[in-house]
Each structure stands twice: as C-alpha cells, then as structure tokens.
Coordinates of C-alpha atoms and ligand atoms in Angstrom, one line a residue:
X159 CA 8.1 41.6 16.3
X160 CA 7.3 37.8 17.5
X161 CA 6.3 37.7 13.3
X162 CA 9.6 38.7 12.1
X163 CA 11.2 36.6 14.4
X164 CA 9.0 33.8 12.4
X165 CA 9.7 35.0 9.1
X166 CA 13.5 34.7 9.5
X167 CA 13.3 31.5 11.4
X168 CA 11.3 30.5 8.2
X169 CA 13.6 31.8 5.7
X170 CA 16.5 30.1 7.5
X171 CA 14.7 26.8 7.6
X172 CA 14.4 27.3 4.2
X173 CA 18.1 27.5 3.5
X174 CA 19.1 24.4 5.2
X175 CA 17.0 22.6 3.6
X176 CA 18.0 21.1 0.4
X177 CA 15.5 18.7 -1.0
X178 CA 12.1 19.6 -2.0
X179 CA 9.2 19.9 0.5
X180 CA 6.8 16.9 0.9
X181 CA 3.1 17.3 2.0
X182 CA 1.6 15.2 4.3
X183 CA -1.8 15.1 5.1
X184 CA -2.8 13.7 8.4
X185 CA -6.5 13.5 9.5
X186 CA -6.0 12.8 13.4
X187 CA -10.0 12.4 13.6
X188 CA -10.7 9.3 11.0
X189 CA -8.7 6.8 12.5
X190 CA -10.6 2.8 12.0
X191 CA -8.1 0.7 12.9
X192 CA -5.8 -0.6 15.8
X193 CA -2.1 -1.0 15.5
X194 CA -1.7 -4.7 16.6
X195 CA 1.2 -4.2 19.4
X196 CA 2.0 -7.4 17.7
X197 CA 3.6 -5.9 14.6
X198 CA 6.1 -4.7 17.4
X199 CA 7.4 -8.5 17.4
X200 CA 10.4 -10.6 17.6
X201 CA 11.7 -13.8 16.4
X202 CA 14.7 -16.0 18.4
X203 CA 15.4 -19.4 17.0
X204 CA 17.9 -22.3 17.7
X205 CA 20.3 -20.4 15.4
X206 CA 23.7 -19.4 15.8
X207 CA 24.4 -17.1 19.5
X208 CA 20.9 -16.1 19.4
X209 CA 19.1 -18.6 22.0
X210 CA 22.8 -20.2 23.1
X211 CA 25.5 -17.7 23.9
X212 CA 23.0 -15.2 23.6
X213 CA 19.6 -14.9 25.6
X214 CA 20.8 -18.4 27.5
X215 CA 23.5 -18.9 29.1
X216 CA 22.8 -21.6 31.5
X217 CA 21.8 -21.7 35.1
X218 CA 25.3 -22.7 36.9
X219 CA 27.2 -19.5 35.2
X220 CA 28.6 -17.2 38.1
X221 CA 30.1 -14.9 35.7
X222 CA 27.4 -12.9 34.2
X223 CA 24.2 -12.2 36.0
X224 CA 21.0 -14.3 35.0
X225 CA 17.5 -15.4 36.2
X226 CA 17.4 -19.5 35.9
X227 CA 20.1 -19.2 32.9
X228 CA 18.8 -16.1 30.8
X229 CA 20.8 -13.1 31.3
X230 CA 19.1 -10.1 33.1
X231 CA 20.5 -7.7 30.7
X232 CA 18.8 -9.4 28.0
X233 CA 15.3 -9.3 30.3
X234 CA 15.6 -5.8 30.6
X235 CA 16.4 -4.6 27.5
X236 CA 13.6 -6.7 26.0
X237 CA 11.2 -5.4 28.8
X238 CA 12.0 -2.0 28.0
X239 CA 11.5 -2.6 24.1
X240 CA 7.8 -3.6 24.5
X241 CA 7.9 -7.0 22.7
X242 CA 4.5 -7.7 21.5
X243 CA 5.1 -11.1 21.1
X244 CA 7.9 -13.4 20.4
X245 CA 8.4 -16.3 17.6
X246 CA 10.3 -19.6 18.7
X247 CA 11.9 -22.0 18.2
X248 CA 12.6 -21.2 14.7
X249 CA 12.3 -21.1 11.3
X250 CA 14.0 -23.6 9.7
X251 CA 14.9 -25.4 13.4
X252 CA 11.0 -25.6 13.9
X253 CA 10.8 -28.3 11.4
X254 CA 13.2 -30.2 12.9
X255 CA 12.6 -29.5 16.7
X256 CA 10.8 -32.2 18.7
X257 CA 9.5 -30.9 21.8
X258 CA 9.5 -33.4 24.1
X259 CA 13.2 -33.7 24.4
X260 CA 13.6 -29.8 26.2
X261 CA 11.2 -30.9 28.8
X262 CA 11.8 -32.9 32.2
X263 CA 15.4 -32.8 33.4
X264 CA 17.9 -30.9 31.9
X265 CA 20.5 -33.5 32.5
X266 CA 18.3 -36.6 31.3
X267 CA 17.6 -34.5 28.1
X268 CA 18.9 -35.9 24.3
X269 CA 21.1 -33.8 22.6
X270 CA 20.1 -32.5 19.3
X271 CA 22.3 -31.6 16.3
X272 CA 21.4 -28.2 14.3
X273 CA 21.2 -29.1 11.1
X274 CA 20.1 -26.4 9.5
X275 CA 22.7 -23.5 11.4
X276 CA 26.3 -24.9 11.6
X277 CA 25.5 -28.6 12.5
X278 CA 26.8 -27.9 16.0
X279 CA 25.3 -30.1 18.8
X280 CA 22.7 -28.8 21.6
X281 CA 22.0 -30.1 24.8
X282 CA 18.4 -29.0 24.2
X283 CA 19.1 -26.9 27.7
X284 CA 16.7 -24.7 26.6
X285 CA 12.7 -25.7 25.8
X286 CA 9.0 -25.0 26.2
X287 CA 9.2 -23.8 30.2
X288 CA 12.7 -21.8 29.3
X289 CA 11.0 -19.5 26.7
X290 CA 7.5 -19.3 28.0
X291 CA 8.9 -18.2 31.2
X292 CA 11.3 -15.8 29.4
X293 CA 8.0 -14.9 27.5
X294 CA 6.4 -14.0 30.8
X295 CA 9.1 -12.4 32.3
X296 CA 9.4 -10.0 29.7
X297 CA 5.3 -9.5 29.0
X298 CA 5.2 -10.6 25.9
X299 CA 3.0 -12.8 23.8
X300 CA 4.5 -16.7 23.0
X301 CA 4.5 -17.4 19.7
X302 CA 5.2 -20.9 19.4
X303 CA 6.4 -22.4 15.2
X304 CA 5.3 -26.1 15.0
X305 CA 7.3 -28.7 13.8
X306 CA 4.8 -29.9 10.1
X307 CA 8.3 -31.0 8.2
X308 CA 9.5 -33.5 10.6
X309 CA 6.7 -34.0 13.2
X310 CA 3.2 -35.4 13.4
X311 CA -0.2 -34.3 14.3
X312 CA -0.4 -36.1 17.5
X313 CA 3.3 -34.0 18.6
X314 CA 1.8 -31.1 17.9
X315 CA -1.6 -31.7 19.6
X316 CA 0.0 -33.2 22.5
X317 CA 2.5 -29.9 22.5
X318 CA -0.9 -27.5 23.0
X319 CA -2.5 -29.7 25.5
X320 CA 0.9 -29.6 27.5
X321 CA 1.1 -25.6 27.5
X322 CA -2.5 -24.9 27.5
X323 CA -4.5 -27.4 29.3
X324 CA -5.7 -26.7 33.1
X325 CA -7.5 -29.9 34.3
X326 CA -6.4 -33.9 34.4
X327 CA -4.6 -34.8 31.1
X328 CA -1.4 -36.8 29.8
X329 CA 0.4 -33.4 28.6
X330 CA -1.0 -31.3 31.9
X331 CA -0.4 -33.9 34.1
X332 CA 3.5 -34.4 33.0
X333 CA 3.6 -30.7 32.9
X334 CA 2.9 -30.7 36.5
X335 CA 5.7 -33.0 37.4
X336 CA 7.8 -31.2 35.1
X337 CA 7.3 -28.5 37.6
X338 CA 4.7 -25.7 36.3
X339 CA 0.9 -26.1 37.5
X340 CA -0.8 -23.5 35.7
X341 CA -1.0 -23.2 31.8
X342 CA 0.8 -20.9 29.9
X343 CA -2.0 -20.2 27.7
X344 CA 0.0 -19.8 24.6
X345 CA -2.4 -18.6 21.9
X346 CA -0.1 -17.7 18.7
X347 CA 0.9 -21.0 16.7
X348 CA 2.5 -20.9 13.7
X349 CA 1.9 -24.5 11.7
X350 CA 5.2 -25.0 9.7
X351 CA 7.6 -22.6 8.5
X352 CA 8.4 -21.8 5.2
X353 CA 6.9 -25.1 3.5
X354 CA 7.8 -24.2 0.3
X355 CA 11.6 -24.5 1.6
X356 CA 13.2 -26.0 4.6
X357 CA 10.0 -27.0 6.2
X358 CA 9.4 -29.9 3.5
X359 CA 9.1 -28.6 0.1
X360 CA 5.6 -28.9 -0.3
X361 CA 3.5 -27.1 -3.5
X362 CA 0.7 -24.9 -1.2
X363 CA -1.9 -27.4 -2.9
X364 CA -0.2 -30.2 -0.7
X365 CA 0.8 -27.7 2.2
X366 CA -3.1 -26.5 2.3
X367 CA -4.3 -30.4 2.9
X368 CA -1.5 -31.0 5.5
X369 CA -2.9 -27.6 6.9
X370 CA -6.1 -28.3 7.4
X371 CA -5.1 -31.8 9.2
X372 CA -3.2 -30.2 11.8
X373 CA -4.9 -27.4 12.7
X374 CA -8.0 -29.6 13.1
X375 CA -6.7 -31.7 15.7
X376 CA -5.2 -28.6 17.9
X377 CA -7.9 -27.9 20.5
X378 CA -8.7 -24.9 22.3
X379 CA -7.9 -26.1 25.7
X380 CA -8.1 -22.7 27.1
X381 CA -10.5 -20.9 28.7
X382 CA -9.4 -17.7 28.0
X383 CA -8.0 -17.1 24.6
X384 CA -8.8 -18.7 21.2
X385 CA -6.2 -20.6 19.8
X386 CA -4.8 -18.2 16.7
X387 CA -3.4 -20.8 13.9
X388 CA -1.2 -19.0 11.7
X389 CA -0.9 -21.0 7.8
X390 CA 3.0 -20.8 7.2
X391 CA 3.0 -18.0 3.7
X392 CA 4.4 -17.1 0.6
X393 CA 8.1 -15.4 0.6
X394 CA 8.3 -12.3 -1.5
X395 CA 5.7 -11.9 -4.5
X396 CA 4.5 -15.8 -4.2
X397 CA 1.0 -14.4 -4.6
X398 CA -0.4 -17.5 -5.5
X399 CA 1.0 -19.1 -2.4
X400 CA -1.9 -17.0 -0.4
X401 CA -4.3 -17.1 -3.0
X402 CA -4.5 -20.9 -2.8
X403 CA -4.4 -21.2 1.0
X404 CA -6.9 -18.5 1.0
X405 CA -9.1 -20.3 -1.4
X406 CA -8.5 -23.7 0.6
X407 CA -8.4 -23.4 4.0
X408 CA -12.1 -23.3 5.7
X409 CA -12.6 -19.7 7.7
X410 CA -12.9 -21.8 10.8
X411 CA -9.2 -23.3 10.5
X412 CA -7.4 -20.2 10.1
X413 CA -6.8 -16.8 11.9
X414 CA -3.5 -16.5 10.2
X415 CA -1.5 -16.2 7.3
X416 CA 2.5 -15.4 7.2
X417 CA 4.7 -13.8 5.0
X418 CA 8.5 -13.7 4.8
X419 CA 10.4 -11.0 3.0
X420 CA 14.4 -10.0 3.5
X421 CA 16.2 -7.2 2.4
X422 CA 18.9 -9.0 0.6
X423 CA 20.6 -7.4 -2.7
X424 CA 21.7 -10.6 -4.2
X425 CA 21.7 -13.7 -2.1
X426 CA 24.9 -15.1 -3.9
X427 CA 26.9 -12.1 -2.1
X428 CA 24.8 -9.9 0.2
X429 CA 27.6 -7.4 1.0
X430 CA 29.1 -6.7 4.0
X431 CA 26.9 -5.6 7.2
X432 CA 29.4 -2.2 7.8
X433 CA 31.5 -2.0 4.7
X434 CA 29.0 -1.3 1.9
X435 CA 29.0 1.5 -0.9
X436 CA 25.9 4.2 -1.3
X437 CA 25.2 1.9 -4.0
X438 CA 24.5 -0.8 -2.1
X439 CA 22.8 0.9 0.3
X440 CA 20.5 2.0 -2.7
X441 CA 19.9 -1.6 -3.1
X442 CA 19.4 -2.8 0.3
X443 CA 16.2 0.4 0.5
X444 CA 14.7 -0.7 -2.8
X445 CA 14.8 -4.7 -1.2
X446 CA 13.3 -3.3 1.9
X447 CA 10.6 -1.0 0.3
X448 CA 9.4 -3.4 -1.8
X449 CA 7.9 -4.6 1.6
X450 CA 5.0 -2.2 0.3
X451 CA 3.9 -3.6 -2.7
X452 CA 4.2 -7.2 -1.4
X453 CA 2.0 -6.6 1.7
X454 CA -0.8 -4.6 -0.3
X455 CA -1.1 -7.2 -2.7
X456 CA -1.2 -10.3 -0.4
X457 CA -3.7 -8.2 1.5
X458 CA -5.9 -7.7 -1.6
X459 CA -5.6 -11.3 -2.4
X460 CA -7.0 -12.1 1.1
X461 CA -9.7 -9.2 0.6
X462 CA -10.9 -11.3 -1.7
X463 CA -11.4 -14.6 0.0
X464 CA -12.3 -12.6 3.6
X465 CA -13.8 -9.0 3.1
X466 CA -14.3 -8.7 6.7
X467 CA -10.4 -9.0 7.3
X468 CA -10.8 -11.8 10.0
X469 CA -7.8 -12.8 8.8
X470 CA -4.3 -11.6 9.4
X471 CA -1.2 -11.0 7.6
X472 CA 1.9 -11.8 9.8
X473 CA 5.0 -10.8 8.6
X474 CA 6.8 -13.4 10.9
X475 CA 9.8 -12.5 9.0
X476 CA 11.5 -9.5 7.9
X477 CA 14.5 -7.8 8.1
X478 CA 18.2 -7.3 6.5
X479 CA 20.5 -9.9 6.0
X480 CA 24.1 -9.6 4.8
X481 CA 27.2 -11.6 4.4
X482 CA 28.2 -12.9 8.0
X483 CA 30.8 -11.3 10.0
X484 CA 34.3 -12.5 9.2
X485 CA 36.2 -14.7 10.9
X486 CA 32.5 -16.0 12.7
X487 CA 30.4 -19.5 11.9
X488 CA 29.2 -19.4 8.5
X489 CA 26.4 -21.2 9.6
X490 CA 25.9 -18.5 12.5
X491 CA 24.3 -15.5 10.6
X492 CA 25.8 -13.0 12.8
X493 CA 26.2 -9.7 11.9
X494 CA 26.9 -5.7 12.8
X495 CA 24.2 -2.9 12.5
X496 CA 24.4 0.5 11.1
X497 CA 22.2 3.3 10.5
X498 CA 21.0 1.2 6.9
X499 CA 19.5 -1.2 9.3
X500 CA 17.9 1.9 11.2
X501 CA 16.9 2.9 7.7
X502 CA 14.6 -0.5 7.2
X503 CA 13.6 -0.7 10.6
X504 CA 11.8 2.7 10.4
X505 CA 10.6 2.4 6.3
X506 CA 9.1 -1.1 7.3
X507 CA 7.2 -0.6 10.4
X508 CA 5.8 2.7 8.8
X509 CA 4.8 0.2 6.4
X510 CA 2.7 -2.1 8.9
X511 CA 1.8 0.9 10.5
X512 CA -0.3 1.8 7.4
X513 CA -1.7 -1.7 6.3
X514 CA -2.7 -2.0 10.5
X515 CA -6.3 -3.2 8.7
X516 CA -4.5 -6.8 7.9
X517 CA -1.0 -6.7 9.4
X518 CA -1.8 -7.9 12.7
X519 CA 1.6 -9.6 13.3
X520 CA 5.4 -8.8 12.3
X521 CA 9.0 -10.2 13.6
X522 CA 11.8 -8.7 12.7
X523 CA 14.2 -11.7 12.2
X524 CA 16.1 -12.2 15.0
X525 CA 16.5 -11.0 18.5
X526 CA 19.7 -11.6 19.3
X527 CA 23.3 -11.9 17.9
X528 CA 21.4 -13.2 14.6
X529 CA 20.6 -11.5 11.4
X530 CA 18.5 -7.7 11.9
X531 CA 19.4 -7.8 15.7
X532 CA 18.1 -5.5 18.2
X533 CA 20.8 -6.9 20.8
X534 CA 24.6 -8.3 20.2
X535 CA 26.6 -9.9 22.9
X536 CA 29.8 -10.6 23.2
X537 CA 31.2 -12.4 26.8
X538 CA 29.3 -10.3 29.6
X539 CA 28.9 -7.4 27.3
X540 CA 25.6 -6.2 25.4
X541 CA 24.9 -3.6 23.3
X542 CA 21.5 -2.0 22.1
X543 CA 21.7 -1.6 18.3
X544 CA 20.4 1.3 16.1
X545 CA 17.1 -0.9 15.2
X546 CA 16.7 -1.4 19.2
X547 CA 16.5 2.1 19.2
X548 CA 14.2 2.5 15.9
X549 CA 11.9 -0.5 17.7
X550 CA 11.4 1.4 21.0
X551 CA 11.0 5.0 19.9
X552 CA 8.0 3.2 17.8
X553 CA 6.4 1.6 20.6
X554 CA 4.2 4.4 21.5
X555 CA 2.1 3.5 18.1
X556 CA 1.3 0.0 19.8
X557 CA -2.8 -0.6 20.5
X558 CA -3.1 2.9 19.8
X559 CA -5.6 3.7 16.7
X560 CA -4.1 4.4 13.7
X561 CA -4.2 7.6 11.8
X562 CA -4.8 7.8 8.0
X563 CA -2.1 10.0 6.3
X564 CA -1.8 10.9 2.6
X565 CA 1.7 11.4 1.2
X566 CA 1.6 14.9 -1.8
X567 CA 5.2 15.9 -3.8
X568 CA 7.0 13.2 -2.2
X569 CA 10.2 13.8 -2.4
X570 CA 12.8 11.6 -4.0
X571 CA 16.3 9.8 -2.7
X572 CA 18.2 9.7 -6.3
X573 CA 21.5 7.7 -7.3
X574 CA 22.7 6.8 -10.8
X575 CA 19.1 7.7 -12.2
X576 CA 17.3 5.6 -10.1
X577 CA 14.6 6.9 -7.1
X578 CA 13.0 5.7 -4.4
X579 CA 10.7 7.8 -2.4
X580 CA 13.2 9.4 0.6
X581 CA 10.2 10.0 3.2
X582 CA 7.8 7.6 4.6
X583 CA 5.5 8.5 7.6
X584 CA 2.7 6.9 10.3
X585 CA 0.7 8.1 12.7
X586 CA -1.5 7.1 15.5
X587 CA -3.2 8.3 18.5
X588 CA -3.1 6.7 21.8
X589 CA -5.5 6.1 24.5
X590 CA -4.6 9.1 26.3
X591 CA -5.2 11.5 23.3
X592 CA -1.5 11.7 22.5
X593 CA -0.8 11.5 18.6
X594 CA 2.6 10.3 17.5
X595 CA 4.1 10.8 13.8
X596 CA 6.7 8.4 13.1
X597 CA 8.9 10.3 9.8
X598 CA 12.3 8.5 8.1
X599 CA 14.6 10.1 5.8
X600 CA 16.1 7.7 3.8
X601 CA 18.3 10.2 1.6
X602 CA 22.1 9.3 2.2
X603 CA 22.5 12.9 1.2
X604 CA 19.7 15.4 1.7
X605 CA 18.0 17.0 4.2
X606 CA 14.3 17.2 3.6
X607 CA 11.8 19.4 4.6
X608 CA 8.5 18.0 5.4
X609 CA 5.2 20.2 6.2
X610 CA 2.5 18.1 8.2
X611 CA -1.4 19.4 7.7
X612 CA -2.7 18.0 11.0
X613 CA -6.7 18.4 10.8
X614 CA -9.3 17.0 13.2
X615 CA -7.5 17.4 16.5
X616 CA -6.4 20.9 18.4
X617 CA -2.6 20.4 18.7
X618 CA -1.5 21.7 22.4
X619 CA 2.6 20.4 23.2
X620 CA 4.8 19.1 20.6
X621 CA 8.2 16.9 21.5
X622 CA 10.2 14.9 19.0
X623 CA 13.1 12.3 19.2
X624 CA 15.9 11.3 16.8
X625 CA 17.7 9.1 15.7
X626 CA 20.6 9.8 13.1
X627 CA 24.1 10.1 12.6
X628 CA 27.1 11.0 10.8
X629 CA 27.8 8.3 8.5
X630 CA 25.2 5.4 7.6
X631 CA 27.5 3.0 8.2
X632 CA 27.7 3.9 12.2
X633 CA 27.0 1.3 14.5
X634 CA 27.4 0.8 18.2
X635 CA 30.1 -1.4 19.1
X636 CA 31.8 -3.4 22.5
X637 CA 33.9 -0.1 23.2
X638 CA 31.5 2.4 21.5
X639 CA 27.9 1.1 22.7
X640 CA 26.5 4.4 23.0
X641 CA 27.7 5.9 19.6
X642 CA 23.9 5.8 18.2
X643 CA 21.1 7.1 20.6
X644 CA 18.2 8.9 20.3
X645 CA 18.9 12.3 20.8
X646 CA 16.0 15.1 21.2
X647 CA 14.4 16.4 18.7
X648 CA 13.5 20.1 18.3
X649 CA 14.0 21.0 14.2
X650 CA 10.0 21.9 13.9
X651 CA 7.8 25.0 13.6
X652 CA 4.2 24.7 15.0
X653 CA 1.9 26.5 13.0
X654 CA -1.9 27.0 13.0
X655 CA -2.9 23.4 11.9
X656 CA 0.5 22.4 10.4
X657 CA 4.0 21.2 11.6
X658 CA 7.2 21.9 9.6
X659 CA 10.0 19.5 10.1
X660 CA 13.4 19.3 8.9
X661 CA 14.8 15.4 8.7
X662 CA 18.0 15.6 8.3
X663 CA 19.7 12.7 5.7
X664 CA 19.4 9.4 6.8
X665 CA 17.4 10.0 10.6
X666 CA 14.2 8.6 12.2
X667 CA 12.1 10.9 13.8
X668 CA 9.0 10.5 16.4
X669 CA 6.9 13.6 17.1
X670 CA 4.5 13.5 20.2
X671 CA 1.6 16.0 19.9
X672 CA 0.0 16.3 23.2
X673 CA -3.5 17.0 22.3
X674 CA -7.2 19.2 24.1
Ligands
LIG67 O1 15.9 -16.3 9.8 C1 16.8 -17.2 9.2 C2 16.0 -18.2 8.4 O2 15.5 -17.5 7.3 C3 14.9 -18.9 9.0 O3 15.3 -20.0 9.7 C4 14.1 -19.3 7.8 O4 12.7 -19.4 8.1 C5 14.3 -18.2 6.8 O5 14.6 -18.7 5.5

C-alpha cells in the first residue's frame, strides 16, 4: 500500500513538473574546504541614504529609536543576517576620505563634500569609532577601504596604529582621549579601490609599485590577528589586472586580491529596478552568471603565481544595479528589489559557495538604501528586501565545510534562442553534522525537477525553506513589507540515497538534512 501511495505521489510529481530533470551529484563525505563566513559580507559607503539617512541618523533624534545615532532596527536586522564582515567607507568615497576629520568631536569636525555621489555636504558625523562600534555591535568583521588616490602612506599607517595599537603611541594615545582605550583590532584593509577608475587611474604596473609602498609601512600592531592587506582588483574579465599584481607583489605583502563585477545590462540605460521585461531579466541573469567564469579564471590566474592558495579572491563588489528610482538623487543609487535581485543573490553566492578554495571574501554592494540592498528605509520605516531574505536563509553554509557537487542534464532557462543554465546548487555541512543544499530556479517560466544523489552520509530529517513568488518583479514595499518571505518548504521525496525536489519558476530553496 505505503508503495502505491509512492508511485502516485511520483507520477503526480511528474505531472507538475514541466522542465526536464537535472542530476545532481552530491558527495557529503569529500568536503576540503571551508566557506569563509566572509563571503556572507557587506559593503556601506558614504553614498547616497546608505550611511546618512540610512544606518545613521544622529544621536539627538527622538523620533526613531537608535543606540549613539544608528537605528536599532538596522542593528537587529543586520545581527540577525549574520554579517561576516562589513566594507567601509567606500568605494569611490575611500579615495577621497581623510580619516582624521570623523574623529574627536563631532561638533569641531570639518565638513566634507561627496564628490563622487551627489556633491552634497557631510558633517563627517559619522567615522572610525561610529562604524567599528556598529561593527561590534552587530559581530561582524571591519573591513576598512584605504584612501591610495588621495591620501599618503603616513595617513594610512597612522589610521592602523590608531585602531589597532594597545600600548603608548601618537594614534593610541589620541585614541584614548577620543574616548575608546582598547583597540579595535581591525584586521581586513582594503588598499585603494578600484585604481583603475575613481581611485586614481593608475595602469596595475603603477598601482603594483604604489602597492607594495603602502602595505609596507602598515604594521601589525596587534597581538592577535595578522593584518590581511587586500590589493584593490580587476573589474570584470581584466585578467591581466591580477596577473600583473600577482606577478608583482612579494607573497609577504599580500593576503588579498579584489574583484568587482555588477549585473548591469548596458550601463548607458540599466533599466528600471521593478519595471523590466523577461527580456531584460534574461539580460540581467546572463550579467550575473558570468560571475562564474570571471571568478574561475582570476582564480586560475592566481593558481599560478600561489598554488598553495594563500591568497584570496574577494569579491568586495557584486551585485545588481539599475537606473535609480525616479523622482530620487541621481547621484543617490537608490533603488527597489524584486525577486530578479533574489535571482542573483542566490546564483552568485552558489557561485562563491563553490570556488570556497579562493573566494574567501564577498560584499554584495550596498547595505542599505544603495544599489543590491538588503535593507530600505524610508522616515522610521524599514523593510527587509528579497536578497535579505536570500542572504539569511544562506547563512547556515557559513564556516561550515563545503561539499563538492557535480551538476548532469542541467536543465535550461530559454528566451528568443538563447539559454542559460536555470538551476544552480551548493552544499555544505556544518559543525553539528547538518548538511544544507542551497537550489535556485532561475526559469521565469518552468518549474523544474531536480533529483539529488546524496552519497557519503546516512540522511536522518529533511526540512526546506523558500523563497518565491508570483511575479519576478515582486518586491516588499512601505505598506506591503512582508509580501516576500520565506515560506516552508515541503515539495521533496526522500528516497534511499536521493532527494527529489520540485523548484518552482523563479524560487530559492534551502534543504537541511539532519544527519547519523
Ligand atoms: O558601489 C558603487 C560604486 O561602484 C563604488 O563606489 C565603486 O567602487 C564602484 O564603481
């Protein structure tokens, strides 16, 4: 009875299905490498509502609540997400931000104008104690971006010594009196941003000289972590960009190397953020799964040059970017998010999921109210959006050993003669045994069925979450904030070392296998 209660369960999962099956091999026992929690990182610059308006709002305002001037909304939604670590004070702003002006004070600080994100003036309000105390409030590693462009060696020495140094010095000392005794201990610094660009137009043969001078002169102050200097990196294909800095840049200099890549579909007109065709959508997934190709093949470059992978890949920039909401700055960046952005969320960190051996470091570009948000704001409101959602379901994969997986008959997402594979999977195994598949659907119209060959582990309680919804270009909104949530997830069979899922179109799904 119990078998022919299987068989039609079977047949009817059959039916609904109407793309073909895909294959996925997942060996639970040969797992080598650790997914960084860092690739589970974020990015808040000096741009638009994103620091200002957004995750600062100043100590003396009564109306919404806050903890020395950064909203507690904010705190606990970050909290809850799991940061790994968090990028600051910019991109492009890096290269023009001069720390020593958002410390001391507030009221004796200089103002600053923003040149690079709608020329508006700041009160430099918020600095180095503002966001390494957000950083520890909401456990998650500082990440501080250099100013190379604009600044000099000795600012940038003097800016490590300041947060890192415990015993009598200039920097510690005034540190001190600006009211913090301990060290922060900040060990991520990025040196420059985007050289070949705003950050100074440099060729990477000048950039790999200017390198090497600063990151020489930035001590390890710190008793407890090694300073991790990450070389600002290519955007897109630039291959030789890595290959030279790779080539360049003694081992001892160097623990990182970044990468920037956005899913834009022509940066003359980038579409609008809600209102966009299938077509593209199309566009925006081929932009964002190129992610792929680009991270393999800076990864092989740096193979090359460091075979033992001391090296590693940070993605300090990712995401979507589209036109900017109407009727908001220009120069503000701020815009909606739908189920496409839920779509790249989930593709991409599959992505560094798989290349765990080099990508050790990702931000998804930007926190708040900027760009590939996981947070908007709008007076005392908040909402979550759906790559929040996509970010937190995934956090279980962080520290936890990844698990190889090899993709058979995947199957395809097709428009106007063009494919692009629909599925993409990762897995991982945590330190309690617990393995966690991570599965998108990228179809805008298929359902796909997806059977999971699960060797090397005895499979004991399966659960699942999802996250989907009826039209890809949902999105939460002020009045609507909890249109897109994940939902439970029970659209699986369980067989003797296999799963069989159904993903419906356009959905992220997490299984949790509870494991003897
Ligand atoms: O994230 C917005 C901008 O994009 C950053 O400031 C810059 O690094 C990149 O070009």
């Amino acid at each position: 009875m119990k078998s022919l209660i299987l068989f039609f369960l079977c047949i009817l999962f059959q039916l609904r299905s109407t793309g073909q099956e895909t294959t996925i091999y997942i060996n639970a026992d040969q797992g080598r490498y650790t997914i960084d929690k860092n690739i589970y990182g974020h990015f808040a610059e000096h741009l638009g509502r994103c620091i200002y308006d957004g995750i600062y709002i100043g100590e003396d305002n009564q109306r919404i609540p806050n903890t020395n001037g950064i909203r507690n909304d904010i705190i606990n939604a970050l909290k809850e997400l799991r940061v790994g670590v968090l990028r600051w004070p910019g991109g492009c702003f890096a290269d023009t931000y001069h720390w020593k002006d958002g410390v001391g004070p507030k009221d004796q600080r200089p103002t600053l104008v923003n040149q690079w994100w709608g020329g508006v003036t700041e009160d430099n309000g918020f600095g180095t104690h503002d966001f390494l105390n957000l950083c520890e409030m909401i456990g998650a590693e500082p990440y501080l971006a250099a100013n190379v462009g604009s600044g000099t060696v000795r600012e940038l020495a003097d800016w490590v010594q300041y947060v890192n140094h415990d015993g009598t010095s200039p920097m510690a000392d005034w540190r001190r009196e600006n009211g913090r005794e301990k060290p922060w201990d900040v060990k991520y610094w990025g040196v420059g941003n985007e050289m070949w660009g705003c950050g100074g137009h440099m060729t990477v043969e000048y950039y790999a000289n200017i390198y090497k001078q600063y990151a020489t002169f930035m001590t390890d102050w710190s008793n407890t972590s090694k300073l991790f200097r990450i070389a600002s990196g290519a955007t897109g294909n630039d291959y030789h960009w890595t290959e030279v800095l790779m080539r360049d840049v003694p081992r001892n200099l160097i623990e990182g190397v970044a990468l920037h890549s956005y899913a834009v579909i022509d940066w003359s007109n980038k579409g609008d953020a809600v209102d966009f065709s299938e077509g593209q959508y199309f566009r925006t997934m081929t932009e964002a799964l190129k992610m792929e190709e680009y991270v393999t093949r800076h990864s092989t470059i740096m193979d090359k040059y460091d075979p033992e992978k001391k090296i590693a890949l940070a993605v300090d920039e990712w995401g979507g970017w589209y036109n900017v909401e109407e009727g908001t700055n220009p120069g503000f960046l701020y815009q909606q998010n739908t189920m496409r952005d839920a779509m790249i969320a989930g593709a991409t960190l599959n992505i560094f999921n798989n290349h765990a051996d080099r990508v050790r470091m990702a931000n998804i570009a930007q926190t708040v109210n900027v760009l590939q948000a996981v947070i908007l704001t709008k007076e005392e409101k908040m909402i979550l959006t759906p790559t929040y959602h996509v970010m937190k379901m995934y956090n279980v994969h962080q520290d936890a050993t990844l698990v190889p997986i090899e993709v058979f008959d995947g199957a395809k997402y097709e428009l106007e003669g063009k494919g692009l594979p629909a599925i993409s999977c990762s897995a991982s195994i945590d330190g309690s045994g617990t393995m966690h598949i991570s599965l998108v659907n990228i179809d805008a119209h298929n359902a796909h069925p997806v059977k999971l060959l699960i060797r090397g582990i005895e499979m004991e309680k399966i659960s699942g979450s999802m996250l989907g919804s009826e039209n890809l270009q949902d999105h939460n909104s002020f009045d609507q904030p909890d249109k897109i949530v994940p939902q439970s997830f029970n659209d699986f069979e369980v067989g003797d070392e296999e799963v069989q899922v159904m993903l419906r179109p356009f959905s992220v799904v997490v299984l949790s296998i509870e494991t003897t």
